[in-house]
Amino acid sequence: MSERSSKRDNYLITPDSYITLGNHQSQSGNYERALAAYDCAVRLDPGYARSYNYRGSFKYANLGDIQGALADFDSAVRYDPDYAVAYANRGLLRYQQLGDIPGALADLNLSILLNPRDASTYTTRGLIKYDRLDDVEYALADYDLAICVDPNFAPAYNCRGLLKNVKLMDISGALADYDRAIELDPTLSEAYYNSGTLKHQELADRLGALVDYDRAISLAPNLAAAYFARSLLKRNLLDDVRGANFDLDRAINLDPNIVDAP
């Protein structure tokens, strides 16, 4: 046996190798191959929690397989009870898809206990407190904590800006948070939409609102709320009836219930 062959045989294929391959295939849009790679990672070491977490995240984000993702997150924390990210992912799924608020909060609280330096977990917990529990004080505290932990985490500024805008009527503070979110992440469509809504409804800044709505739609072409808001702006403030009708039709095609939304 040659020296080169001997060295080659010393390299081992690990679950992490398949996880890396799965991540690459997922980012390339090759979902079938991505899932196959994650499956290989699990088969190679059925007790390796990281493989389940990545496969669960992939199933949730790309396949819409909620039960499959939940089962994988359950396996991840079963094999590694100190795996903070897996608790955070399961908490997000329970909140967004299952409406299990107590379960979601329990997972997020444990994730924060295990890793108090993850800004995204504080932000998710703050969103639950704001959106489902109407607990403005503690939601604001979580957003502040997220920003304290990571001053460059754009979603926390966007969420805090929305709370300031809707609940506290702090218009200047909300706009500053939206601006900071956009500065940190120019691809964050929600921040442009929220900024546009504030300029539209609170500041009567027609052109500023239009620019923000346009940018939100360019980044997220399926964001029905942005088309609907832009249709109202065009109809009521810009005297663009044709453009308003086009946007309204697009919004309804994307979300038939958009007109009836509160």
PDB file of C-alpha atoms in Angstrom:
ATOM      1  CA  MET A   1       0.000   0.000   0.000  1.00  0.00           C
ATOM      2  CA  SER A   2       1.377   3.395  -0.961  1.00  0.00           C
ATOM      3  CA  GLU A   3       1.977   6.170   1.556  1.00  0.00           C
ATOM      4  CA  ARG A   4      -0.656   8.317  -0.242  1.00  0.00           C
ATOM      5  CA  SER A   5      -3.294   5.566   0.070  1.00  0.00           C
ATOM      6  CA  SER A   6      -2.488   5.118   3.741  1.00  0.00           C
ATOM      7  CA  LYS A   7      -2.998   8.815   4.443  1.00  0.00           C
ATOM      8  CA  ARG A   8      -6.254   8.854   2.483  1.00  0.00           C
ATOM      9  CA  ASP A   9      -7.628   5.937   4.482  1.00  0.00           C
ATOM     10  CA  ASN A  10      -7.003   7.847   7.722  1.00  0.00           C
ATOM     11  CA  TYR A  11      -9.644  10.420   6.788  1.00  0.00           C
ATOM     12  CA  LEU A  12     -13.050   9.623   8.275  1.00  0.00           C
ATOM     13  CA  ILE A  13     -16.428  10.744   7.026  1.00  0.00           C
ATOM     14  CA  THR A  14     -18.196  12.304  10.000  1.00  0.00           C
ATOM     15  CA  PRO A  15     -21.789  13.453  10.561  1.00  0.00           C
ATOM     16  CA  ASP A  16     -20.506  17.028  10.385  1.00  0.00           C
ATOM     17  CA  SER A  17     -19.270  16.343   6.850  1.00  0.00           C
ATOM     18  CA  TYR A  18     -22.794  15.397   5.806  1.00  0.00           C
ATOM     19  CA  ILE A  19     -24.250  18.385   7.675  1.00  0.00           C
ATOM     20  CA  THR A  20     -21.938  20.699   5.756  1.00  0.00           C
ATOM     21  CA  LEU A  21     -22.955  19.027   2.508  1.00  0.00           C
ATOM     22  CA  GLY A  22     -26.632  19.319   3.435  1.00  0.00           C
ATOM     23  CA  ASN A  23     -26.238  23.014   4.216  1.00  0.00           C
ATOM     24  CA  HIS A  24     -24.551  23.598   0.875  1.00  0.00           C
ATOM     25  CA  GLN A  25     -27.228  21.711  -1.054  1.00  0.00           C
ATOM     26  CA  SER A  26     -29.978  23.551   0.826  1.00  0.00           C
ATOM     27  CA  GLN A  27     -28.478  26.938   0.027  1.00  0.00           C
ATOM     28  CA  SER A  28     -28.246  25.873  -3.624  1.00  0.00           C
ATOM     29  CA  GLY A  29     -31.919  24.885  -3.689  1.00  0.00           C
ATOM     30  CA  ASN A  30     -31.195  21.166  -4.066  1.00  0.00           C
ATOM     31  CA  TYR A  31     -33.629  20.100  -1.352  1.00  0.00           C
ATOM     32  CA  GLU A  32     -33.747  16.410  -2.209  1.00  0.00           C
ATOM     33  CA  ARG A  33     -29.987  16.106  -1.984  1.00  0.00           C
ATOM     34  CA  ALA A  34     -29.902  18.247   1.153  1.00  0.00           C
ATOM     35  CA  LEU A  35     -32.354  15.983   2.941  1.00  0.00           C
ATOM     36  CA  ALA A  36     -30.414  12.923   1.812  1.00  0.00           C
ATOM     37  CA  ALA A  37     -27.225  14.389   3.287  1.00  0.00           C
ATOM     38  CA  TYR A  38     -28.883  15.164   6.626  1.00  0.00           C
ATOM     39  CA  ASP A  39     -30.346  11.650   6.660  1.00  0.00           C
ATOM     40  CA  CYS A  40     -26.841  10.252   6.147  1.00  0.00           C
ATOM     41  CA  ALA A  41     -25.586  12.292   9.091  1.00  0.00           C
ATOM     42  CA  VAL A  42     -28.287  10.822  11.318  1.00  0.00           C
ATOM     43  CA  ARG A  43     -27.681   7.266  10.130  1.00  0.00           C
ATOM     44  CA  LEU A  44     -23.930   7.579  10.597  1.00  0.00           C
ATOM     45  CA  ASP A  45     -24.327   8.474  14.276  1.00  0.00           C
ATOM     46  CA  PRO A  46     -27.915   8.115  15.532  1.00  0.00           C
ATOM     47  CA  GLY A  47     -26.983   9.687  18.868  1.00  0.00           C
ATOM     48  CA  TYR A  48     -25.470  12.905  17.479  1.00  0.00           C
ATOM     49  CA  ALA A  49     -27.826  15.757  18.452  1.00  0.00           C
ATOM     50  CA  ARG A  50     -26.458  18.261  15.949  1.00  0.00           C
ATOM     51  CA  SER A  51     -27.600  16.182  12.973  1.00  0.00           C
ATOM     52  CA  TYR A  52     -31.195  16.166  14.209  1.00  0.00           C
ATOM     53  CA  ASN A  53     -31.169  19.901  14.852  1.00  0.00           C
ATOM     54  CA  TYR A  54     -29.934  20.744  11.366  1.00  0.00           C
ATOM     55  CA  ARG A  55     -32.320  18.307   9.721  1.00  0.00           C
ATOM     56  CA  GLY A  56     -35.188  19.689  11.760  1.00  0.00           C
ATOM     57  CA  SER A  57     -34.327  23.257  10.831  1.00  0.00           C
ATOM     58  CA  PHE A  58     -34.192  22.256   7.169  1.00  0.00           C
ATOM     59  CA  LYS A  59     -37.538  20.455   7.316  1.00  0.00           C
ATOM     60  CA  TYR A  60     -39.165  23.450   8.994  1.00  0.00           C
ATOM     61  CA  ALA A  61     -37.728  26.194   6.821  1.00  0.00           C
ATOM     62  CA  ASN A  62     -37.661  24.510   3.435  1.00  0.00           C
ATOM     63  CA  LEU A  63     -40.086  21.587   3.388  1.00  0.00           C
ATOM     64  CA  GLY A  64     -42.877  22.799   5.649  1.00  0.00           C
ATOM     65  CA  ASP A  65     -42.665  19.450   7.447  1.00  0.00           C
ATOM     66  CA  ILE A  66     -43.728  20.683  10.876  1.00  0.00           C
ATOM     67  CA  GLN A  67     -44.176  17.307  12.551  1.00  0.00           C
ATOM     68  CA  GLY A  68     -40.925  15.994  11.092  1.00  0.00           C
ATOM     69  CA  ALA A  69     -39.077  19.062  12.312  1.00  0.00           C
ATOM     70  CA  LEU A  70     -40.621  18.778  15.766  1.00  0.00           C
ATOM     71  CA  ALA A  71     -39.594  15.124  16.008  1.00  0.00           C
ATOM     72  CA  ASP A  72     -36.021  16.049  15.056  1.00  0.00           C
ATOM     73  CA  PHE A  73     -35.822  18.847  17.625  1.00  0.00           C
ATOM     74  CA  ASP A  74     -37.198  16.448  20.243  1.00  0.00           C
ATOM     75  CA  SER A  75     -34.451  13.975  19.339  1.00  0.00           C
ATOM     76  CA  ALA A  76     -31.790  16.690  19.461  1.00  0.00           C
ATOM     77  CA  VAL A  77     -32.611  17.706  23.039  1.00  0.00           C
ATOM     78  CA  ARG A  78     -33.097  14.086  24.088  1.00  0.00           C
ATOM     79  CA  TYR A  79     -29.567  13.203  23.014  1.00  0.00           C
ATOM     80  CA  ASP A  80     -28.115  16.503  24.289  1.00  0.00           C
ATOM     81  CA  PRO A  81     -30.214  18.074  27.079  1.00  0.00           C
ATOM     82  CA  ASP A  82     -27.883  21.108  27.133  1.00  0.00           C
ATOM     83  CA  TYR A  83     -28.307  21.948  23.428  1.00  0.00           C
ATOM     84  CA  ALA A  84     -29.524  25.562  23.637  1.00  0.00           C
ATOM     85  CA  VAL A  85     -30.077  26.120  19.915  1.00  0.00           C
ATOM     86  CA  ALA A  86     -32.335  23.083  19.589  1.00  0.00           C
ATOM     87  CA  TYR A  87     -34.560  24.366  22.395  1.00  0.00           C
ATOM     88  CA  ALA A  88     -34.698  27.767  20.710  1.00  0.00           C
ATOM     89  CA  ASN A  89     -35.650  26.201  17.377  1.00  0.00           C
ATOM     90  CA  ARG A  90     -38.333  24.053  18.964  1.00  0.00           C
ATOM     91  CA  GLY A  91     -39.669  27.071  20.836  1.00  0.00           C
ATOM     92  CA  LEU A  92     -39.935  29.042  17.612  1.00  0.00           C
ATOM     93  CA  LEU A  93     -41.793  26.183  15.922  1.00  0.00           C
ATOM     94  CA  ARG A  94     -44.179  25.803  18.856  1.00  0.00           C
ATOM     95  CA  TYR A  95     -44.929  29.533  18.720  1.00  0.00           C
ATOM     96  CA  GLN A  96     -45.265  29.976  14.973  1.00  0.00           C
ATOM     97  CA  GLN A  97     -46.894  26.711  13.947  1.00  0.00           C
ATOM     98  CA  LEU A  98     -48.504  25.022  16.941  1.00  0.00           C
ATOM     99  CA  GLY A  99     -49.762  27.977  18.962  1.00  0.00           C
ATOM    100  CA  ASP A 100     -48.246  26.320  22.031  1.00  0.00           C
ATOM    101  CA  ILE A 101     -47.289  29.476  23.912  1.00  0.00           C
ATOM    102  CA  PRO A 102     -46.477  27.853  27.288  1.00  0.00           C
ATOM    103  CA  GLY A 103     -44.352  25.222  25.531  1.00  0.00           C
ATOM    104  CA  ALA A 104     -42.616  27.834  23.405  1.00  0.00           C
ATOM    105  CA  LEU A 105     -41.793  30.016  26.401  1.00  0.00           C
ATOM    106  CA  ALA A 106     -40.507  27.020  28.360  1.00  0.00           C
ATOM    107  CA  ASP A 107     -38.150  26.132  25.512  1.00  0.00           C
ATOM    108  CA  LEU A 108     -36.957  29.704  25.033  1.00  0.00           C
ATOM    109  CA  ASN A 109     -36.420  30.228  28.755  1.00  0.00           C
ATOM    110  CA  LEU A 110     -34.318  27.070  28.952  1.00  0.00           C
ATOM    111  CA  SER A 111     -32.363  28.060  25.845  1.00  0.00           C
ATOM    112  CA  ILE A 112     -31.543  31.439  27.411  1.00  0.00           C
ATOM    113  CA  LEU A 113     -30.537  29.750  30.669  1.00  0.00           C
ATOM    114  CA  LEU A 114     -28.140  27.504  28.748  1.00  0.00           C
ATOM    115  CA  ASN A 115     -26.850  30.267  26.468  1.00  0.00           C
ATOM    116  CA  PRO A 116     -27.603  33.819  27.645  1.00  0.00           C
ATOM    117  CA  ARG A 117     -25.633  35.345  24.733  1.00  0.00           C
ATOM    118  CA  ASP A 118     -28.009  34.545  21.854  1.00  0.00           C
ATOM    119  CA  ALA A 119     -29.814  37.707  20.745  1.00  0.00           C
ATOM    120  CA  SER A 120     -32.250  35.871  18.488  1.00  0.00           C
ATOM    121  CA  THR A 121     -33.723  33.904  21.411  1.00  0.00           C
ATOM    122  CA  TYR A 122     -34.456  37.046  23.406  1.00  0.00           C
ATOM    123  CA  THR A 123     -36.045  38.562  20.299  1.00  0.00           C
ATOM    124  CA  THR A 124     -38.297  35.558  19.737  1.00  0.00           C
ATOM    125  CA  ARG A 125     -39.362  35.561  23.375  1.00  0.00           C
ATOM    126  CA  GLY A 126     -40.045  39.279  23.210  1.00  0.00           C
ATOM    127  CA  LEU A 127     -42.162  38.784  20.112  1.00  0.00           C
ATOM    128  CA  ILE A 128     -44.298  36.203  21.918  1.00  0.00           C
ATOM    129  CA  LYS A 129     -44.785  38.545  24.855  1.00  0.00           C
ATOM    130  CA  TYR A 130     -45.724  41.372  22.495  1.00  0.00           C
ATOM    131  CA  ASP A 131     -47.798  39.440  19.983  1.00  0.00           C
ATOM    132  CA  ARG A 132     -49.556  36.829  22.121  1.00  0.00           C
ATOM    133  CA  LEU A 133     -49.437  38.064  25.717  1.00  0.00           C
ATOM    134  CA  ASP A 134     -49.661  41.848  25.200  1.00  0.00           C
ATOM    135  CA  ASP A 135     -46.940  42.195  27.825  1.00  0.00           C
ATOM    136  CA  VAL A 136     -45.361  45.392  26.547  1.00  0.00           C
ATOM    137  CA  GLU A 137     -43.000  45.973  29.452  1.00  0.00           C
ATOM    138  CA  TYR A 138     -41.395  42.534  29.346  1.00  0.00           C
ATOM    139  CA  ALA A 139     -41.352  42.410  25.550  1.00  0.00           C
ATOM    140  CA  LEU A 140     -39.435  45.689  25.521  1.00  0.00           C
ATOM    141  CA  ALA A 141     -37.050  44.305  28.135  1.00  0.00           C
ATOM    142  CA  ASP A 142     -36.330  41.270  25.945  1.00  0.00           C
ATOM    143  CA  TYR A 143     -35.665  43.436  22.883  1.00  0.00           C
ATOM    144  CA  ASP A 144     -33.350  45.616  24.958  1.00  0.00           C
ATOM    145  CA  LEU A 145     -31.545  42.506  26.203  1.00  0.00           C
ATOM    146  CA  ALA A 146     -31.145  41.228  22.647  1.00  0.00           C
ATOM    147  CA  ILE A 147     -29.571  44.512  21.588  1.00  0.00           C
ATOM    148  CA  CYS A 148     -27.358  44.558  24.683  1.00  0.00           C
ATOM    149  CA  VAL A 149     -26.123  41.050  23.877  1.00  0.00           C
ATOM    150  CA  ASP A 150     -25.595  41.844  20.182  1.00  0.00           C
ATOM    151  CA  PRO A 151     -25.801  45.531  19.193  1.00  0.00           C
ATOM    152  CA  ASN A 152     -25.629  44.496  15.526  1.00  0.00           C
ATOM    153  CA  PHE A 153     -28.673  42.171  15.527  1.00  0.00           C
ATOM    154  CA  ALA A 154     -31.022  43.926  13.120  1.00  0.00           C
ATOM    155  CA  PRO A 155     -34.287  41.999  13.834  1.00  0.00           C
ATOM    156  CA  ALA A 156     -34.243  43.133  17.468  1.00  0.00           C
ATOM    157  CA  TYR A 157     -34.254  46.790  16.388  1.00  0.00           C
ATOM    158  CA  ASN A 158     -37.077  46.117  13.944  1.00  0.00           C
ATOM    159  CA  CYS A 159     -39.197  44.402  16.613  1.00  0.00           C
ATOM    160  CA  ARG A 160     -38.467  47.090  19.178  1.00  0.00           C
ATOM    161  CA  GLY A 161     -39.357  49.750  16.644  1.00  0.00           C
ATOM    162  CA  LEU A 162     -42.727  48.107  16.008  1.00  0.00           C
ATOM    163  CA  LEU A 163     -43.458  47.982  19.724  1.00  0.00           C
ATOM    164  CA  LYS A 164     -42.504  51.650  20.156  1.00  0.00           C
ATOM    165  CA  ASN A 165     -44.644  52.597  17.168  1.00  0.00           C
ATOM    166  CA  VAL A 166     -47.789  50.607  17.976  1.00  0.00           C
ATOM    167  CA  LYS A 167     -47.800  50.351  21.764  1.00  0.00           C
ATOM    168  CA  LEU A 168     -45.811  53.314  23.064  1.00  0.00           C
ATOM    169  CA  MET A 169     -46.535  55.880  20.336  1.00  0.00           C
ATOM    170  CA  ASP A 170     -42.846  56.757  20.376  1.00  0.00           C
ATOM    171  CA  ILE A 171     -42.664  57.707  16.715  1.00  0.00           C
ATOM    172  CA  SER A 172     -39.152  59.145  16.713  1.00  0.00           C
ATOM    173  CA  GLY A 173     -37.827  56.189  18.703  1.00  0.00           C
ATOM    174  CA  ALA A 174     -39.532  53.727  16.378  1.00  0.00           C
ATOM    175  CA  LEU A 175     -38.158  55.405  13.265  1.00  0.00           C
ATOM    176  CA  ALA A 176     -34.665  55.415  14.747  1.00  0.00           C
ATOM    177  CA  ASP A 177     -34.929  51.678  15.416  1.00  0.00           C
ATOM    178  CA  TYR A 178     -36.186  50.956  11.897  1.00  0.00           C
ATOM    179  CA  ASP A 179     -33.376  53.019  10.422  1.00  0.00           C
ATOM    180  CA  ARG A 180     -30.822  51.170  12.535  1.00  0.00           C
ATOM    181  CA  ALA A 181     -32.256  47.792  11.505  1.00  0.00           C
ATOM    182  CA  ILE A 182     -32.001  48.759   7.839  1.00  0.00           C
ATOM    183  CA  GLU A 183     -28.492  50.098   8.305  1.00  0.00           C
ATOM    184  CA  LEU A 184     -27.403  46.801   9.852  1.00  0.00           C
ATOM    185  CA  ASP A 185     -29.289  44.590   7.371  1.00  0.00           C
ATOM    186  CA  PRO A 186     -30.320  46.289   4.107  1.00  0.00           C
ATOM    187  CA  THR A 187     -32.128  43.068   3.089  1.00  0.00           C
ATOM    188  CA  LEU A 188     -34.572  43.066   6.026  1.00  0.00           C
ATOM    189  CA  SER A 189     -37.859  43.538   4.176  1.00  0.00           C
ATOM    190  CA  GLU A 190     -39.967  43.761   7.353  1.00  0.00           C
ATOM    191  CA  ALA A 191     -38.032  46.810   8.521  1.00  0.00           C
ATOM    192  CA  TYR A 192     -38.706  48.640   5.236  1.00  0.00           C
ATOM    193  CA  TYR A 193     -42.387  47.740   5.437  1.00  0.00           C
ATOM    194  CA  ASN A 194     -42.677  48.906   9.037  1.00  0.00           C
ATOM    195  CA  SER A 195     -40.777  52.097   8.276  1.00  0.00           C
ATOM    196  CA  GLY A 196     -43.022  52.759   5.285  1.00  0.00           C
ATOM    197  CA  THR A 197     -46.141  52.230   7.381  1.00  0.00           C
ATOM    198  CA  LEU A 198     -44.919  54.697   9.993  1.00  0.00           C
ATOM    199  CA  LYS A 199     -44.071  57.328   7.383  1.00  0.00           C
ATOM    200  CA  HIS A 200     -47.393  56.726   5.642  1.00  0.00           C
ATOM    201  CA  GLN A 201     -49.682  56.750   8.662  1.00  0.00           C
ATOM    202  CA  GLU A 202     -47.890  58.898  11.219  1.00  0.00           C
ATOM    203  CA  LEU A 203     -45.687  61.352   9.305  1.00  0.00           C
ATOM    204  CA  ALA A 204     -47.625  61.801   6.037  1.00  0.00           C
ATOM    205  CA  ASP A 205     -44.292  61.350   4.254  1.00  0.00           C
ATOM    206  CA  ARG A 206     -45.701  60.107   0.967  1.00  0.00           C
ATOM    207  CA  LEU A 207     -42.490  59.767  -0.982  1.00  0.00           C
ATOM    208  CA  GLY A 208     -40.556  58.277   1.930  1.00  0.00           C
ATOM    209  CA  ALA A 209     -43.294  55.705   2.475  1.00  0.00           C
ATOM    210  CA  LEU A 210     -43.392  54.836  -1.224  1.00  0.00           C
ATOM    211  CA  VAL A 211     -39.641  54.282  -1.324  1.00  0.00           C
ATOM    212  CA  ASP A 212     -39.845  51.985   1.705  1.00  0.00           C
ATOM    213  CA  TYR A 213     -42.784  49.993   0.333  1.00  0.00           C
ATOM    214  CA  ASP A 214     -41.029  49.623  -3.013  1.00  0.00           C
ATOM    215  CA  ARG A 215     -37.903  48.319  -1.314  1.00  0.00           C
ATOM    216  CA  ALA A 216     -39.868  45.906   0.887  1.00  0.00           C
ATOM    217  CA  ILE A 217     -41.603  44.459  -2.177  1.00  0.00           C
ATOM    218  CA  SER A 218     -38.382  44.170  -4.156  1.00  0.00           C
ATOM    219  CA  LEU A 219     -36.872  42.145  -1.304  1.00  0.00           C
ATOM    220  CA  ALA A 220     -40.014  40.109  -0.560  1.00  0.00           C
ATOM    221  CA  PRO A 221     -42.181  39.900  -3.706  1.00  0.00           C
ATOM    222  CA  ASN A 222     -44.794  37.805  -1.871  1.00  0.00           C
ATOM    223  CA  LEU A 223     -45.331  40.226   1.021  1.00  0.00           C
ATOM    224  CA  ALA A 224     -49.060  40.822   0.605  1.00  0.00           C
ATOM    225  CA  ALA A 225     -49.261  43.455   3.345  1.00  0.00           C
ATOM    226  CA  ALA A 226     -46.756  45.663   1.538  1.00  0.00           C
ATOM    227  CA  TYR A 227     -48.765  45.593  -1.709  1.00  0.00           C
ATOM    228  CA  PHE A 228     -51.948  46.385   0.210  1.00  0.00           C
ATOM    229  CA  ALA A 229     -50.357  49.285   2.093  1.00  0.00           C
ATOM    230  CA  ARG A 230     -48.846  50.641  -1.111  1.00  0.00           C
ATOM    231  CA  SER A 231     -52.239  50.442  -2.832  1.00  0.00           C
ATOM    232  CA  LEU A 232     -53.761  52.613  -0.086  1.00  0.00           C
ATOM    233  CA  LEU A 233     -50.907  55.089  -0.357  1.00  0.00           C
ATOM    234  CA  LYS A 234     -51.246  55.352  -4.135  1.00  0.00           C
ATOM    235  CA  ARG A 235     -55.025  55.702  -4.010  1.00  0.00           C
ATOM    236  CA  ASN A 236     -55.357  58.116  -1.099  1.00  0.00           C
ATOM    237  CA  LEU A 237     -52.236  60.242  -1.263  1.00  0.00           C
ATOM    238  CA  LEU A 238     -50.614  59.882  -4.681  1.00  0.00           C
ATOM    239  CA  ASP A 239     -53.711  59.914  -6.938  1.00  0.00           C
ATOM    240  CA  ASP A 240     -52.427  56.830  -8.758  1.00  0.00           C
ATOM    241  CA  VAL A 241     -55.623  54.816  -9.192  1.00  0.00           C
ATOM    242  CA  ARG A 242     -54.201  52.460 -11.793  1.00  0.00           C
ATOM    243  CA  GLY A 243     -51.188  51.647  -9.650  1.00  0.00           C
ATOM    244  CA  ALA A 244     -53.418  51.263  -6.599  1.00  0.00           C
ATOM    245  CA  ASN A 245     -55.654  48.772  -8.378  1.00  0.00           C
ATOM    246  CA  PHE A 246     -52.685  46.740  -9.566  1.00  0.00           C
ATOM    247  CA  ASP A 247     -51.252  46.562  -6.046  1.00  0.00           C
ATOM    248  CA  LEU A 248     -54.606  45.663  -4.544  1.00  0.00           C
ATOM    249  CA  ASP A 249     -55.094  42.832  -7.026  1.00  0.00           C
ATOM    250  CA  ARG A 250     -51.612  41.540  -6.279  1.00  0.00           C
ATOM    251  CA  ALA A 251     -52.232  41.689  -2.528  1.00  0.00           C
ATOM    252  CA  ILE A 252     -55.507  39.765  -2.820  1.00  0.00           C
ATOM    253  CA  ASN A 253     -53.914  37.128  -5.061  1.00  0.00           C
ATOM    254  CA  LEU A 254     -51.248  36.565  -2.424  1.00  0.00           C
ATOM    255  CA  ASP A 255     -53.646  36.710   0.522  1.00  0.00           C
ATOM    256  CA  PRO A 256     -57.388  36.552  -0.248  1.00  0.00           C
ATOM    257  CA  ASN A 257     -58.152  37.655   3.332  1.00  0.00           C
ATOM    258  CA  ILE A 258     -55.940  40.753   3.259  1.00  0.00           C
ATOM    259  CA  VAL A 259     -58.825  43.194   2.829  1.00  0.00           C
ATOM    260  CA  ASP A 260     -60.607  41.802   5.902  1.00  0.00           C
ATOM    261  CA  ALA A 261     -57.512  41.833   8.092  1.00  0.00           C
ATOM    262  CA  PRO A 262     -57.682  44.148  11.144  1.00  0.00           C
TER     263      PRO A 262
END
